[in-house]
């Protein structure tokens, strides 16, 4: 994988021969500008976002549910029409030639789109036909993918009998059938247990190492941190921050102490706390966030005793105190003022015959 | 996109639906058990209808079973067509439709593949009914050509009526509504037609309504082929004409609604 220079992106790694402006999009495989999607009646799911995905990178969209991640992915993959703006994939405009885009992308949706009444192998065969793979290549391609996603033993069982992890993996294999130039993964590990999640991560990384560009959305900080070369933090249809995970965390430049208070007669504990802490040396910034305050400081562990004393003097009862080195969680909090809901939600799968989940191999 | 690719897509999509249908227990029930129940129950309960003066003269047969065979075909096709739309709802809910939409296929093949699979299912069900009817002693008075025409009517009728439930499914995106509305718009039509009772024995207002009911003409076509020796082309032709007209309306509406669904 080679990272080429891009004049349109400030954090260009190359400072050599200046590329002419005309080829500014030279290494961007996805180019999105001022994208807006308004759903009826007046929900601005995506509200004027711009970003680029470079050829060969893993690009992440990090944000909570309802941030506009899926809407963005659906516009780029030609599933829904945008309200305004531009979206270009590998030089092809979504408006002008959606069919051209469909030929070069693979897409695994958030809800797994597999046919439960067909076997895993039959699902893959259908996908081969839909992507017009030459007949003589099909079985070989299917065998190869089944092996890669570790579904060989279950290949001839109905997909309806698969566990959640197996279904996600089969769906991923479906998206890979056409050898896509760009792979779109909408929350590839949502609902998976840690073991399955790690396996999917390894696999995605492997695909990327072979040169595939990957655009993924996630609501998991850890996933974005581990996988993405670059990422956008998205909330309420806006891009709040953009950069490499390291640069985003670096932008905080400090440890974070998050505090919340008991409401014992103090009218506005957050404001009181901010005032009480204002005199302490070494605090870079204090920010009000969901349910408390965030204190940013270079050497937070040394400051904690002072914080506690100052708050005590101000008659504030601390309900919770957490000290962290900067994580993408903190980045999200810094740019949105809110915590991301990172609880692991494993939705109950409904099957008409009751629970039929099996342990993944 | 070449024609070869297009046919390949339609074939794969139709193949998927056929495979799914054959694997479903309800399909076996509706295709096998239900026609048997209809034959046995109705003909047992209404056998004496054939004794009513004028029945034999107006229908051409003294056996209610023979007369009723056409009604069983209509009923089965109606029930089968009613469910056609549900497949689209499940595909929308499961996300499979998105998978089809994001694939580099001609989008018409999604709809065409589905309708063809519905047609294939209906042919199979018609075959089962006719085998049952033979076993019960019903013959086809118009011979082999009549048999082919019977299948052709059932097929065209089924696809035309599949358009209704598919339209409702795409419009409501809800399987319960689809089944309910389809049921309401199709079954009353069966009993307000000449399918189960010859025209002579229908009383007003049913006899008046039956004149405007397309099912009447399809039933007349089927009854004619089964009962009356010598092909009466005007009756059969009228049946095809009516099916064509209904099919044109339902399939145009469905196509429009489908375009709207896939281009959202």
Short mmCIF file of C-alpha atoms in Angstrom, two decimals, chain A residues 176-305:
data_model
loop_
_atom_site.label_atom_id
_atom_site.label_comp_id
_atom_site.label_asym_id
_atom_site.label_seq_id
_atom_site.Cartn_x
_atom_site.Cartn_y
_atom_site.Cartn_z
CA UNK A 176 -16.49 -9.86 -1.51
CA UNK A 177 -17.72 -12.10 -4.31
CA UNK A 178 -17.16 -9.50 -7.06
CA UNK A 179 -13.57 -8.64 -6.02
CA UNK A 180 -14.64 -5.07 -5.27
CA UNK A 181 -12.34 -2.09 -5.60
CA UNK A 182 -14.02 -0.48 -2.62
CA UNK A 183 -15.66 -2.44 0.14
CA UNK A 184 -18.38 -0.75 2.19
CA UNK A 185 -19.02 -2.20 5.63
CA UNK A 186 -21.84 -0.71 7.64
CA UNK A 187 -21.16 -1.62 11.25
CA UNK A 188 -19.42 -4.90 10.44
CA UNK A 189 -19.20 -6.12 14.03
CA UNK A 190 -22.33 -4.73 15.68
CA UNK A 191 -23.88 -7.48 17.76
CA UNK A 192 -20.85 -9.77 17.61
CA UNK A 193 -19.12 -11.23 20.63
CA UNK A 194 -15.50 -10.15 21.23
CA UNK A 195 -14.06 -13.31 19.72
CA UNK A 196 -15.97 -12.97 16.47
CA UNK A 197 -15.25 -9.28 16.42
CA UNK A 198 -11.50 -9.85 16.60
CA UNK A 199 -11.73 -12.39 13.79
CA UNK A 200 -13.61 -9.95 11.58
CA UNK A 201 -11.06 -7.25 12.34
CA UNK A 202 -8.19 -9.51 11.32
CA UNK A 203 -9.96 -10.41 8.14
CA UNK A 204 -10.72 -6.81 7.21
CA UNK A 205 -7.11 -5.87 7.84
CA UNK A 206 -5.98 -8.74 5.62
CA UNK A 207 -8.20 -7.56 2.77
CA UNK A 208 -6.79 -4.08 3.12
CA UNK A 209 -3.25 -5.40 3.02
CA UNK A 210 -4.05 -6.93 -0.34
CA UNK A 211 -4.90 -3.45 -1.57
CA UNK A 212 -8.62 -3.16 -1.10
CA UNK A 213 -9.98 0.22 -0.07
CA UNK A 214 -12.38 -0.16 2.82
CA UNK A 215 -14.99 2.29 4.04
CA UNK A 216 -16.47 1.24 7.34
CA UNK A 217 -18.86 2.76 9.79
CA UNK A 218 -18.84 1.88 13.43
CA UNK A 219 -20.13 2.98 16.77
CA UNK A 220 -17.27 1.29 18.55
CA UNK A 221 -14.30 3.48 19.45
CA UNK A 222 -12.02 0.51 19.72
CA UNK A 223 -12.92 -0.68 16.26
CA UNK A 224 -12.24 2.71 14.69
CA UNK A 225 -9.03 3.03 16.64
CA UNK A 226 -7.69 -0.37 15.64
CA UNK A 227 -8.77 -0.52 12.03
CA UNK A 228 -9.03 2.90 10.50
CA UNK A 229 -6.10 4.65 8.85
CA UNK A 230 -8.17 7.79 8.96
CA UNK A 231 -11.58 8.54 10.32
CA UNK A 232 -14.35 11.07 10.57
CA UNK A 233 -16.33 11.62 13.72
CA UNK A 234 -19.91 12.18 12.68
CA UNK A 235 -22.85 13.31 14.76
CA UNK A 236 -26.27 14.66 13.82
CA UNK A 237 -25.37 14.64 10.15
CA UNK A 238 -22.23 16.73 10.56
CA UNK A 239 -18.57 15.81 10.49
CA UNK A 240 -17.19 16.97 13.81
CA UNK A 241 -13.56 15.99 13.36
CA UNK A 242 -11.35 14.23 10.86
CA UNK A 243 -7.89 12.69 11.00
CA UNK A 244 -5.91 9.61 11.93
CA UNK A 245 -6.86 8.03 15.25
CA UNK A 246 -3.49 9.14 16.63
CA UNK A 247 -3.87 12.72 15.47
CA UNK A 248 -7.39 12.93 16.84
CA UNK A 249 -6.31 11.64 20.20
CA UNK A 250 -3.30 13.92 20.01
CA UNK A 251 -5.61 16.87 19.44
CA UNK A 252 -6.75 16.44 23.01
CA UNK A 253 -3.13 16.51 24.10
CA UNK A 254 -3.95 15.68 27.65
CA UNK A 255 -5.41 13.17 30.03
CA UNK A 256 -9.07 13.47 30.81
CA UNK A 257 -10.74 13.42 34.19
CA UNK A 258 -14.47 13.01 33.94
CA UNK A 259 -16.52 13.95 36.98
CA UNK A 260 -20.16 13.71 37.84
CA UNK A 261 -21.83 14.94 41.01
CA UNK A 262 -24.59 14.04 43.38
CA UNK A 263 -27.31 16.65 43.44
CA UNK A 264 -27.36 17.46 47.14
CA UNK A 265 -28.97 20.86 47.14
CA UNK A 266 -26.38 22.42 44.88
CA UNK A 267 -28.34 24.22 42.18
CA UNK A 268 -25.87 23.87 39.34
CA UNK A 269 -23.11 21.45 40.29
CA UNK A 270 -21.35 21.65 36.94
CA UNK A 271 -21.04 25.42 37.03
CA UNK A 272 -20.03 25.38 40.67
CA UNK A 273 -17.39 22.78 39.93
CA UNK A 274 -16.01 24.74 37.01
CA UNK A 275 -15.67 27.79 39.22
CA UNK A 276 -14.08 25.80 42.02
CA UNK A 277 -11.52 24.22 39.70
CA UNK A 278 -10.68 27.37 37.77
CA UNK A 279 -7.89 28.29 40.19
CA UNK A 280 -6.00 25.02 39.90
CA UNK A 281 -2.76 25.16 37.91
CA UNK A 282 -2.16 22.66 35.20
CA UNK A 283 -5.72 22.33 33.95
CA UNK A 284 -5.87 23.02 30.27
CA UNK A 285 -9.59 23.12 29.80
CA UNK A 286 -12.83 22.31 31.56
CA UNK A 287 -15.82 21.31 29.50
CA UNK A 288 -19.40 20.62 30.49
CA UNK A 289 -20.52 17.29 29.09
CA UNK A 290 -23.44 14.94 29.48
CA UNK A 291 -24.05 14.47 33.20
CA UNK A 292 -20.91 16.18 34.44
CA UNK A 293 -17.69 17.85 33.46
CA UNK A 294 -14.52 16.83 31.67
CA UNK A 295 -11.23 18.21 32.89
CA UNK A 296 -8.32 18.11 30.46
CA UNK A 297 -4.86 18.22 31.97
CA UNK A 298 -1.36 17.21 30.94
CA UNK A 299 -0.56 15.23 34.08
CA UNK A 300 -3.94 14.43 35.49
CA UNK A 301 -2.96 11.76 38.06
CA UNK A 302 -0.92 14.35 40.00
CA UNK A 303 -3.84 16.75 39.94
CA UNK A 304 -6.55 14.45 41.22
CA UNK A 305 -5.99 15.17 44.94
#
